[in-house]
Short mmCIF file of C-alpha atoms in Angstrom, two decimals:
data_model
loop_
_atom_site.label_atom_id
_atom_site.label_comp_id
_atom_site.label_asym_id
_atom_site.label_seq_id
_atom_site.Cartn_x
_atom_site.Cartn_y
_atom_site.Cartn_z
CA MET R 1 -23.69 99.12 -86.31
CA GLU R 2 -25.85 98.44 -83.70
CA ASP R 3 -29.60 100.44 -83.42
CA PHE R 4 -30.74 102.43 -80.68
CA ILE R 5 -33.95 104.23 -80.09
CA ILE R 6 -33.80 107.66 -79.03
CA PRO R 7 -36.52 108.74 -76.52
CA LYS R 8 -37.73 112.36 -77.30
CA THR R 9 -36.95 113.48 -73.46
CA MET R 10 -34.36 111.82 -70.89
CA LYS R 11 -33.72 111.81 -67.21
CA ALA R 12 -31.15 114.70 -65.87
CA MET R 13 -30.19 116.11 -62.45
CA THR R 14 -30.65 120.27 -62.87
CA LEU R 15 -29.04 122.71 -60.91
CA THR R 16 -32.06 125.56 -60.69
CA ALA R 17 -30.21 127.67 -58.09
CA TYR R 18 -27.04 127.56 -55.78
CA ASP R 19 -27.78 124.69 -53.58
CA HIS R 20 -30.72 123.76 -55.14
CA LEU R 21 -31.22 120.64 -57.36
CA GLU R 22 -33.95 119.14 -59.18
CA LEU R 23 -34.23 116.18 -61.12
CA ALA R 24 -35.91 117.04 -63.91
CA ARG R 25 -37.03 115.17 -67.61
CA VAL R 26 -35.81 117.20 -70.49
CA PRO R 27 -35.45 117.24 -74.29
CA VAL R 28 -32.88 114.39 -75.80
CA PRO R 29 -30.59 117.22 -77.45
CA LYS R 30 -29.71 116.57 -81.36
CA PRO R 31 -26.24 116.21 -82.63
CA GLY R 32 -25.14 118.77 -84.93
CA PRO R 33 -22.59 118.99 -87.72
CA GLY R 34 -19.18 117.54 -85.93
CA GLU R 35 -21.19 115.84 -83.07
CA VAL R 36 -22.68 113.19 -81.37
CA LEU R 37 -24.88 112.08 -79.08
CA CYS R 38 -23.95 109.98 -76.26
CA ARG R 39 -26.08 107.38 -73.90
CA ILE R 40 -24.19 108.80 -70.52
CA LYS R 41 -22.85 105.49 -68.52
CA SER R 42 -20.83 106.75 -65.68
CA VAL R 43 -20.38 110.43 -63.81
CA ALA R 44 -17.96 110.42 -61.73
CA ILE R 45 -17.92 113.77 -59.27
CA CYS R 46 -14.88 116.14 -59.44
CA GLY R 47 -14.36 118.34 -56.47
CA SER R 48 -15.61 121.30 -58.59
CA ASP R 49 -18.47 119.85 -58.51
CA PRO R 50 -20.23 120.97 -54.94
CA LYS R 51 -18.27 124.32 -54.95
CA MET R 52 -20.02 125.00 -58.01
CA ILE R 53 -23.75 123.71 -56.54
CA HIS R 54 -22.46 126.30 -53.71
CA GLY R 55 -21.68 128.91 -55.78
CA GLY R 56 -17.99 128.48 -55.27
CA TYR R 57 -17.71 129.91 -59.11
CA LYS R 58 -19.95 132.57 -59.39
CA PHE R 59 -16.57 134.90 -59.98
CA ALA R 60 -16.42 132.68 -63.66
CA ASN R 61 -19.63 132.66 -64.45
CA TRP R 62 -20.40 129.44 -63.80
CA PRO R 63 -23.19 128.11 -64.03
CA PRO R 64 -24.02 130.87 -67.06
CA TYR R 65 -28.23 130.07 -67.29
CA TYR R 66 -30.63 127.73 -65.22
CA PRO R 67 -31.56 125.53 -64.67
CA PHE R 68 -27.92 123.60 -66.17
CA ILE R 69 -27.06 119.88 -66.25
CA MET R 70 -23.92 119.70 -64.79
CA GLY R 71 -21.20 116.44 -64.79
CA HIS R 72 -18.13 116.64 -67.00
CA GLU R 73 -16.06 113.27 -66.00
CA TRP R 74 -18.19 110.53 -67.81
CA ALA R 75 -17.74 107.66 -70.04
CA GLY R 76 -20.70 106.93 -71.85
CA GLN R 77 -21.36 104.93 -75.81
CA ILE R 78 -22.41 106.99 -79.38
CA VAL R 79 -25.92 106.53 -80.15
CA GLU R 80 -26.17 108.63 -82.93
CA LEU R 81 -23.68 110.84 -85.45
CA GLY R 82 -24.59 114.38 -86.68
CA GLU R 83 -23.63 115.55 -90.50
CA GLY R 84 -20.27 114.59 -91.06
CA VAL R 85 -19.18 112.67 -88.74
CA ASP R 86 -15.67 110.70 -89.25
CA GLY R 87 -13.77 108.72 -87.39
CA PHE R 88 -16.66 107.55 -84.87
CA GLN R 89 -19.50 104.82 -85.38
CA VAL R 90 -22.55 104.61 -83.68
CA GLY R 91 -21.79 101.23 -81.00
CA ASP R 92 -18.35 103.10 -79.74
CA ARG R 93 -17.51 103.46 -76.08
CA VAL R 94 -15.91 106.64 -75.48
CA ALA R 95 -14.84 108.93 -72.43
CA GLY R 96 -14.88 112.81 -72.76
CA GLU R 97 -12.98 115.70 -72.15
CA ALA R 98 -14.30 118.45 -70.91
CA HIS R 99 -13.13 121.26 -72.92
CA VAL R 100 -13.16 121.63 -76.70
CA GLY R 101 -11.50 124.93 -77.56
CA CYS R 102 -11.77 126.58 -80.68
CA GLY R 103 -9.79 125.50 -82.62
CA LYS R 104 -8.59 128.71 -84.23
CA CYS R 105 -6.55 130.66 -81.59
CA ASP R 106 -2.89 130.93 -81.10
CA ASN R 107 -3.34 128.55 -78.14
CA CYS R 108 -5.80 125.80 -79.67
CA LYS R 109 -3.36 126.29 -82.39
CA ARG R 110 -0.34 124.84 -79.78
CA GLY R 111 -2.28 122.41 -78.48
CA HIS R 112 -3.09 124.12 -75.79
CA TYR R 113 -6.93 124.34 -75.61
CA THR R 114 -7.80 124.29 -71.92
CA VAL R 115 -6.27 127.84 -72.06
CA CYS R 116 -8.25 128.74 -75.46
CA LEU R 117 -7.82 132.51 -75.79
CA ASN R 118 -11.81 132.25 -77.30
CA TYR R 119 -13.18 130.90 -73.87
CA GLY R 120 -16.76 131.80 -72.94
CA ARG R 121 -17.18 132.96 -76.39
CA ASP R 122 -18.97 129.12 -76.38
CA GLY R 123 -21.20 130.01 -79.54
CA HIS R 124 -24.12 131.55 -77.14
CA ASP R 125 -23.77 134.56 -78.43
CA GLY R 126 -23.84 132.90 -82.56
CA ARG R 127 -20.20 133.31 -83.54
CA LEU R 128 -19.99 129.49 -83.41
CA ASP R 129 -17.26 129.68 -85.54
CA MET R 130 -15.35 131.06 -82.27
CA GLY R 131 -16.48 128.37 -80.27
CA HIS R 132 -15.33 127.00 -76.56
CA ARG R 133 -17.19 124.53 -74.85
CA HIS R 134 -16.57 123.60 -71.79
CA TYR R 135 -18.80 120.80 -70.87
CA GLY R 136 -20.80 120.70 -67.27
CA PHE R 137 -19.44 124.44 -66.74
CA TYR R 138 -20.24 126.51 -69.33
CA TRP R 139 -22.42 124.11 -71.56
CA GLN R 140 -24.62 121.68 -70.77
CA GLY R 141 -23.43 118.73 -69.05
CA ALA R 142 -23.30 114.84 -68.05
CA ASN R 143 -25.80 114.32 -65.66
CA GLY R 144 -28.33 113.14 -67.29
CA GLU R 145 -28.93 110.09 -69.80
CA TYR R 146 -27.60 111.89 -72.78
CA ASN R 147 -25.17 114.73 -74.22
CA VAL R 148 -24.16 115.96 -77.44
CA TYR R 149 -20.55 116.21 -77.82
CA LYS R 150 -17.80 117.73 -80.45
CA THR R 151 -15.86 114.55 -81.73
CA SER R 152 -12.63 115.95 -80.71
CA ALA R 153 -14.22 115.71 -76.47
CA LEU R 154 -14.21 112.28 -77.17
CA HIS R 155 -11.50 109.12 -77.19
CA ARG R 156 -12.22 105.80 -77.53
CA ILE R 157 -12.21 102.80 -74.40
CA PRO R 158 -10.21 100.57 -74.45
CA ASP R 159 -11.06 96.44 -74.43
CA GLY R 160 -11.61 95.47 -71.12
CA VAL R 161 -11.97 99.50 -69.30
CA SER R 162 -15.43 99.70 -67.33
CA TYR R 163 -17.53 102.85 -67.88
CA ASP R 164 -16.94 103.42 -63.99
CA VAL R 165 -12.83 103.52 -64.78
CA ALA R 166 -13.27 105.66 -67.86
CA SER R 167 -15.58 108.31 -66.46
CA MET R 168 -12.31 109.50 -64.30
CA CYS R 169 -9.79 109.52 -67.35
CA ASP R 170 -10.69 113.36 -66.69
CA CYS R 171 -9.47 113.32 -63.27
CA ALA R 172 -6.65 110.77 -63.69
CA GLY R 173 -5.72 113.21 -67.07
CA VAL R 174 -5.79 116.33 -64.81
CA ALA R 175 -3.07 114.63 -62.70
CA MET R 176 -0.89 113.49 -66.01
CA HIS R 177 -0.81 116.93 -67.24
CA GLY R 178 0.67 118.14 -64.15
CA VAL R 179 2.76 115.30 -63.94
CA GLU R 180 4.06 116.01 -67.35
CA LEU R 181 4.46 119.32 -67.24
CA ALA R 182 6.45 119.08 -63.82
CA GLY R 183 8.49 115.76 -65.79
CA VAL R 184 9.55 112.74 -64.49
CA THR R 185 13.16 112.02 -63.46
CA PRO R 186 14.01 108.28 -64.59
CA GLY R 187 15.19 106.87 -61.14
CA GLY R 188 14.52 110.10 -59.26
CA THR R 189 12.18 111.01 -56.18
CA SER R 190 8.73 112.28 -57.43
CA VAL R 191 6.54 113.51 -53.71
CA ILE R 192 2.96 113.63 -54.46
CA ILE R 193 1.22 116.21 -51.84
CA GLY R 194 -2.60 115.51 -51.38
CA PRO R 195 -3.59 111.85 -51.95
CA GLY R 196 -6.99 112.80 -52.62
CA PRO R 197 -8.50 110.83 -56.14
CA ILE R 198 -6.09 113.45 -58.09
CA GLY R 199 -3.42 112.89 -56.10
CA LEU R 200 -3.19 108.86 -56.23
CA CYS R 201 -3.21 109.29 -59.74
CA ALA R 202 -0.88 111.19 -60.51
CA MET R 203 1.22 108.96 -57.59
CA MET R 204 0.99 105.88 -59.87
CA GLU R 205 1.57 108.01 -62.82
CA CYS R 206 4.78 108.73 -61.53
CA LYS R 207 5.71 105.27 -60.89
CA ALA R 208 4.52 104.30 -63.69
CA MET R 209 6.67 106.86 -65.86
CA GLY R 210 10.03 105.61 -64.26
CA SER R 211 10.34 107.70 -60.98
CA GLY R 212 12.16 105.26 -58.66
CA ARG R 213 10.40 106.40 -55.71
CA VAL R 214 7.08 107.81 -54.57
CA ILE R 215 6.84 110.09 -51.44
CA VAL R 216 3.17 110.91 -50.68
CA VAL R 217 2.28 113.80 -47.85
CA GLY R 218 -1.60 113.02 -46.61
CA ARG R 219 -3.23 111.69 -43.76
CA GLY R 220 -6.05 109.63 -42.24
CA ALA R 221 -7.70 106.69 -44.46
CA LYS R 222 -6.30 108.06 -48.19
CA LEU R 223 -2.69 108.12 -46.72
CA GLU R 224 -3.49 103.91 -46.39
CA LYS R 225 -4.83 104.08 -50.16
CA ALA R 226 -1.87 105.22 -51.30
CA ARG R 227 0.14 102.52 -49.27
CA GLU R 228 -1.85 100.18 -50.94
CA LEU R 229 -1.63 101.75 -54.80
CA GLY R 230 2.40 101.36 -54.24
CA ALA R 231 3.24 104.66 -51.95
CA ASP R 232 7.23 104.04 -51.50
CA ALA R 233 7.30 106.03 -48.44
CA CYS R 234 4.07 107.71 -46.75
CA ILE R 235 4.61 110.69 -44.69
CA ASN R 236 1.61 112.13 -42.09
CA PHE R 237 1.82 115.40 -41.61
CA GLU R 238 -0.01 115.11 -38.35
CA GLU R 239 2.60 113.76 -36.88
CA GLU R 240 5.65 114.78 -38.21
CA ASP R 241 7.03 117.89 -40.65
CA PRO R 242 6.84 116.77 -44.22
CA VAL R 243 9.26 118.99 -45.25
CA GLN R 244 11.85 117.87 -42.51
CA ARG R 245 10.83 114.52 -43.43
CA VAL R 246 11.60 114.68 -47.16
CA LEU R 247 15.11 116.00 -46.44
CA GLU R 248 15.76 112.88 -44.31
CA LEU R 249 14.90 110.80 -47.18
CA THR R 250 16.72 112.59 -49.81
CA GLY R 251 19.65 112.67 -47.93
CA GLY R 252 19.31 116.41 -47.55
CA ILE R 253 19.28 117.29 -51.08
CA GLY R 254 15.21 117.32 -51.40
CA ALA R 255 13.11 115.56 -54.59
CA ASP R 256 13.45 116.31 -57.99
CA GLU R 257 9.75 117.05 -58.71
CA VAL R 258 7.02 117.73 -56.05
CA MET R 259 3.62 117.42 -57.58
CA GLU R 260 1.02 119.67 -55.47
CA CYS R 261 -2.70 117.86 -55.35
CA SER R 262 -3.70 119.04 -51.92
CA GLY R 263 -5.25 122.76 -52.38
CA ALA R 264 -3.84 123.09 -48.59
CA PRO R 265 -3.04 126.52 -48.35
CA ASP R 266 0.68 126.74 -47.53
CA SER R 267 1.01 123.30 -49.82
CA PRO R 268 2.75 125.45 -52.25
CA ASP R 269 5.45 126.63 -49.79
CA LYS R 270 6.29 123.26 -48.32
CA ALA R 271 6.51 121.72 -52.13
CA CYS R 272 8.72 124.96 -52.37
CA ARG R 273 11.06 124.06 -49.92
CA MET R 274 11.24 120.17 -50.01
CA VAL R 275 12.25 120.31 -53.94
CA ARG R 276 15.75 120.07 -54.70
CA LYS R 277 17.81 122.83 -56.45
CA ALA R 278 16.96 123.27 -60.14
CA GLY R 279 13.87 120.85 -59.29
CA ALA R 280 9.98 121.27 -60.39
CA VAL R 281 6.76 122.04 -58.93
CA ALA R 282 3.47 121.35 -60.05
CA ILE R 283 0.55 123.00 -59.09
CA ILE R 284 -2.20 120.86 -59.64
CA ALA R 285 -4.76 121.60 -57.19
CA THR R 286 -7.32 125.14 -57.19
CA TYR R 287 -7.21 127.47 -53.88
CA LYS R 288 -10.21 128.37 -51.88
CA HIS R 289 -8.49 131.75 -50.95
CA PRO R 290 -6.21 132.33 -54.03
CA GLU R 291 -3.15 134.51 -52.39
CA VAL R 292 -1.16 131.58 -51.82
CA PRO R 293 2.49 132.57 -50.42
CA LEU R 294 5.29 131.68 -52.43
CA PRO R 295 9.03 131.58 -50.53
CA MET R 296 10.24 133.90 -53.20
CA ASN R 297 14.03 133.97 -52.30
CA ILE R 298 13.86 130.02 -52.07
CA ILE R 299 12.81 130.09 -55.67
CA ASN R 300 15.23 132.46 -57.00
CA PHE R 301 18.38 131.18 -54.82
CA ASN R 302 17.68 127.59 -56.39
CA GLU R 303 16.21 127.89 -59.70
CA ILE R 304 12.86 126.08 -58.76
CA ARG R 305 10.33 125.56 -62.01
CA ILE R 306 6.64 126.20 -60.92
CA VAL R 307 4.08 125.47 -63.57
CA GLY R 308 0.82 125.67 -63.50
CA ALA R 309 -1.63 123.04 -64.92
CA LYS R 310 -5.19 123.42 -65.96
CA ALA R 311 -6.70 120.56 -67.13
CA ASN R 312 -6.04 117.85 -69.36
CA PRO R 313 -5.27 118.44 -72.94
CA ASN R 314 -3.64 116.06 -74.93
CA VAL R 315 -3.05 113.26 -72.52
CA SER R 316 -6.63 111.56 -72.36
CA ASP R 317 -5.27 107.99 -74.53
CA LYS R 318 -2.15 108.27 -71.89
CA VAL R 319 -4.43 107.59 -69.11
CA LEU R 320 -6.86 105.54 -70.74
CA HIS R 321 -4.01 103.14 -71.84
CA PHE R 322 -2.29 103.26 -68.63
CA PHE R 323 -6.06 102.08 -67.43
CA ALA R 324 -5.96 99.64 -69.70
CA ALA R 325 -2.47 98.04 -68.62
CA GLY R 326 -2.90 98.76 -64.78
CA ALA R 327 -0.69 101.34 -64.15
CA ILE R 328 -3.39 103.26 -62.89
CA GLN R 329 -5.60 100.92 -60.59
CA GLY R 330 -8.98 103.02 -61.57
CA GLU R 331 -10.93 99.47 -60.22
CA LYS R 332 -9.41 100.51 -56.44
CA LEU R 333 -10.14 104.19 -56.80
CA VAL R 334 -13.97 104.07 -56.89
CA THR R 335 -15.44 103.60 -53.70
CA HIS R 336 -19.39 104.24 -54.08
CA THR R 337 -22.20 104.11 -56.90
CA PHE R 338 -25.51 105.56 -57.22
CA PRO R 339 -28.28 106.43 -59.51
CA LEU R 340 -28.96 109.76 -60.49
CA GLU R 341 -32.20 109.52 -58.64
CA GLU R 342 -29.78 110.17 -55.32
CA TYR R 343 -26.93 112.44 -56.75
CA GLU R 344 -27.68 114.36 -53.86
CA GLN R 345 -26.49 111.45 -51.84
CA ALA R 346 -24.06 111.22 -53.87
CA ILE R 347 -22.41 114.54 -53.35
CA ASP R 348 -22.76 114.40 -49.74
CA VAL R 349 -20.65 111.10 -49.78
CA PHE R 350 -18.05 112.37 -51.82
CA GLU R 351 -18.25 116.40 -49.89
CA HIS R 352 -17.55 115.14 -47.08
CA LYS R 353 -15.63 111.81 -47.26
CA LYS R 354 -17.59 109.52 -45.54
CA ASP R 355 -17.46 106.08 -45.60
CA GLY R 356 -14.44 105.88 -47.18
CA SER R 357 -15.01 107.52 -50.34
CA ILE R 358 -12.68 108.63 -52.72
CA LYS R 359 -14.08 108.59 -56.16
CA VAL R 360 -18.40 108.49 -56.37
CA VAL R 361 -20.35 107.59 -59.53
CA ILE R 362 -23.27 108.08 -60.57
CA HIS R 363 -25.61 106.02 -63.53
CA PRO R 364 -28.00 108.22 -65.32
#
């Protein structure tokens, strides 16, 4: 077991107001019962991060206070154990999940802890027994040198998987959860709309899970990245009608399942029009304007199954295995890395898709 010298204070990138970030020195948190202190090695920027910085989650009370430390896609190393921790050791390399449910409500008991019925009762009100933690959104996150986590949020990183790749466990897990909810038809046709980081992971997961053909709908450099990573067919929606093209490629029947990862307001409608009768559509994206139109008669008459997918419950170990096996080519998704001090530049590169950025990773 390694010995680590833990400082009293650490660097952290704090959100002090909407659109105002400040590099600060803050106390290193201490792990309580059932918790561990982790040294953060890599933090991947998520599409929700710039939105949160700009105040796009006021309705959800994210962040709940200032100054607030964001960051929820991370990997690091355990450096201190809290009381009663079993199953982890100092020195373990781990990747984290953003959600830890209360463990007591009906949803948590059924494994649906990302939709915990006690969300928001995070322990700050004194009800620690009912606490749900949403790291980086409602509870201090990983944009610092250290953070404390409940052990139920942690998964060991397989040998050969780097911290940078492991930090995408959350991103790839969001894709995996949606793919599992929709299901993959062995030998069938899967469509991915939106080849961003989540869509590219979904594409590789569908292939790994037995899809006979994966079609990706997108444009530009990210569509070319999908081709590079193994997409069987790519449709540029700026050049042709993706619904018509999917129907052509499937003999007029439609795809077996469609994973909507783009967040474009017209994409759920298109997904329902390109999926086969009795097929499935997974809504993995989130939308700037949530009032998204759907073709209800087509959904009804064709018995289309639509599933919403929130976050990444119960999939992290599967994703880490896919990284280790090369089924998800994580190293090809990390395009930029920055030190914590250059976080604002990193956000700019990611948010505005500069220099062909796909996944941007911070090194605290």
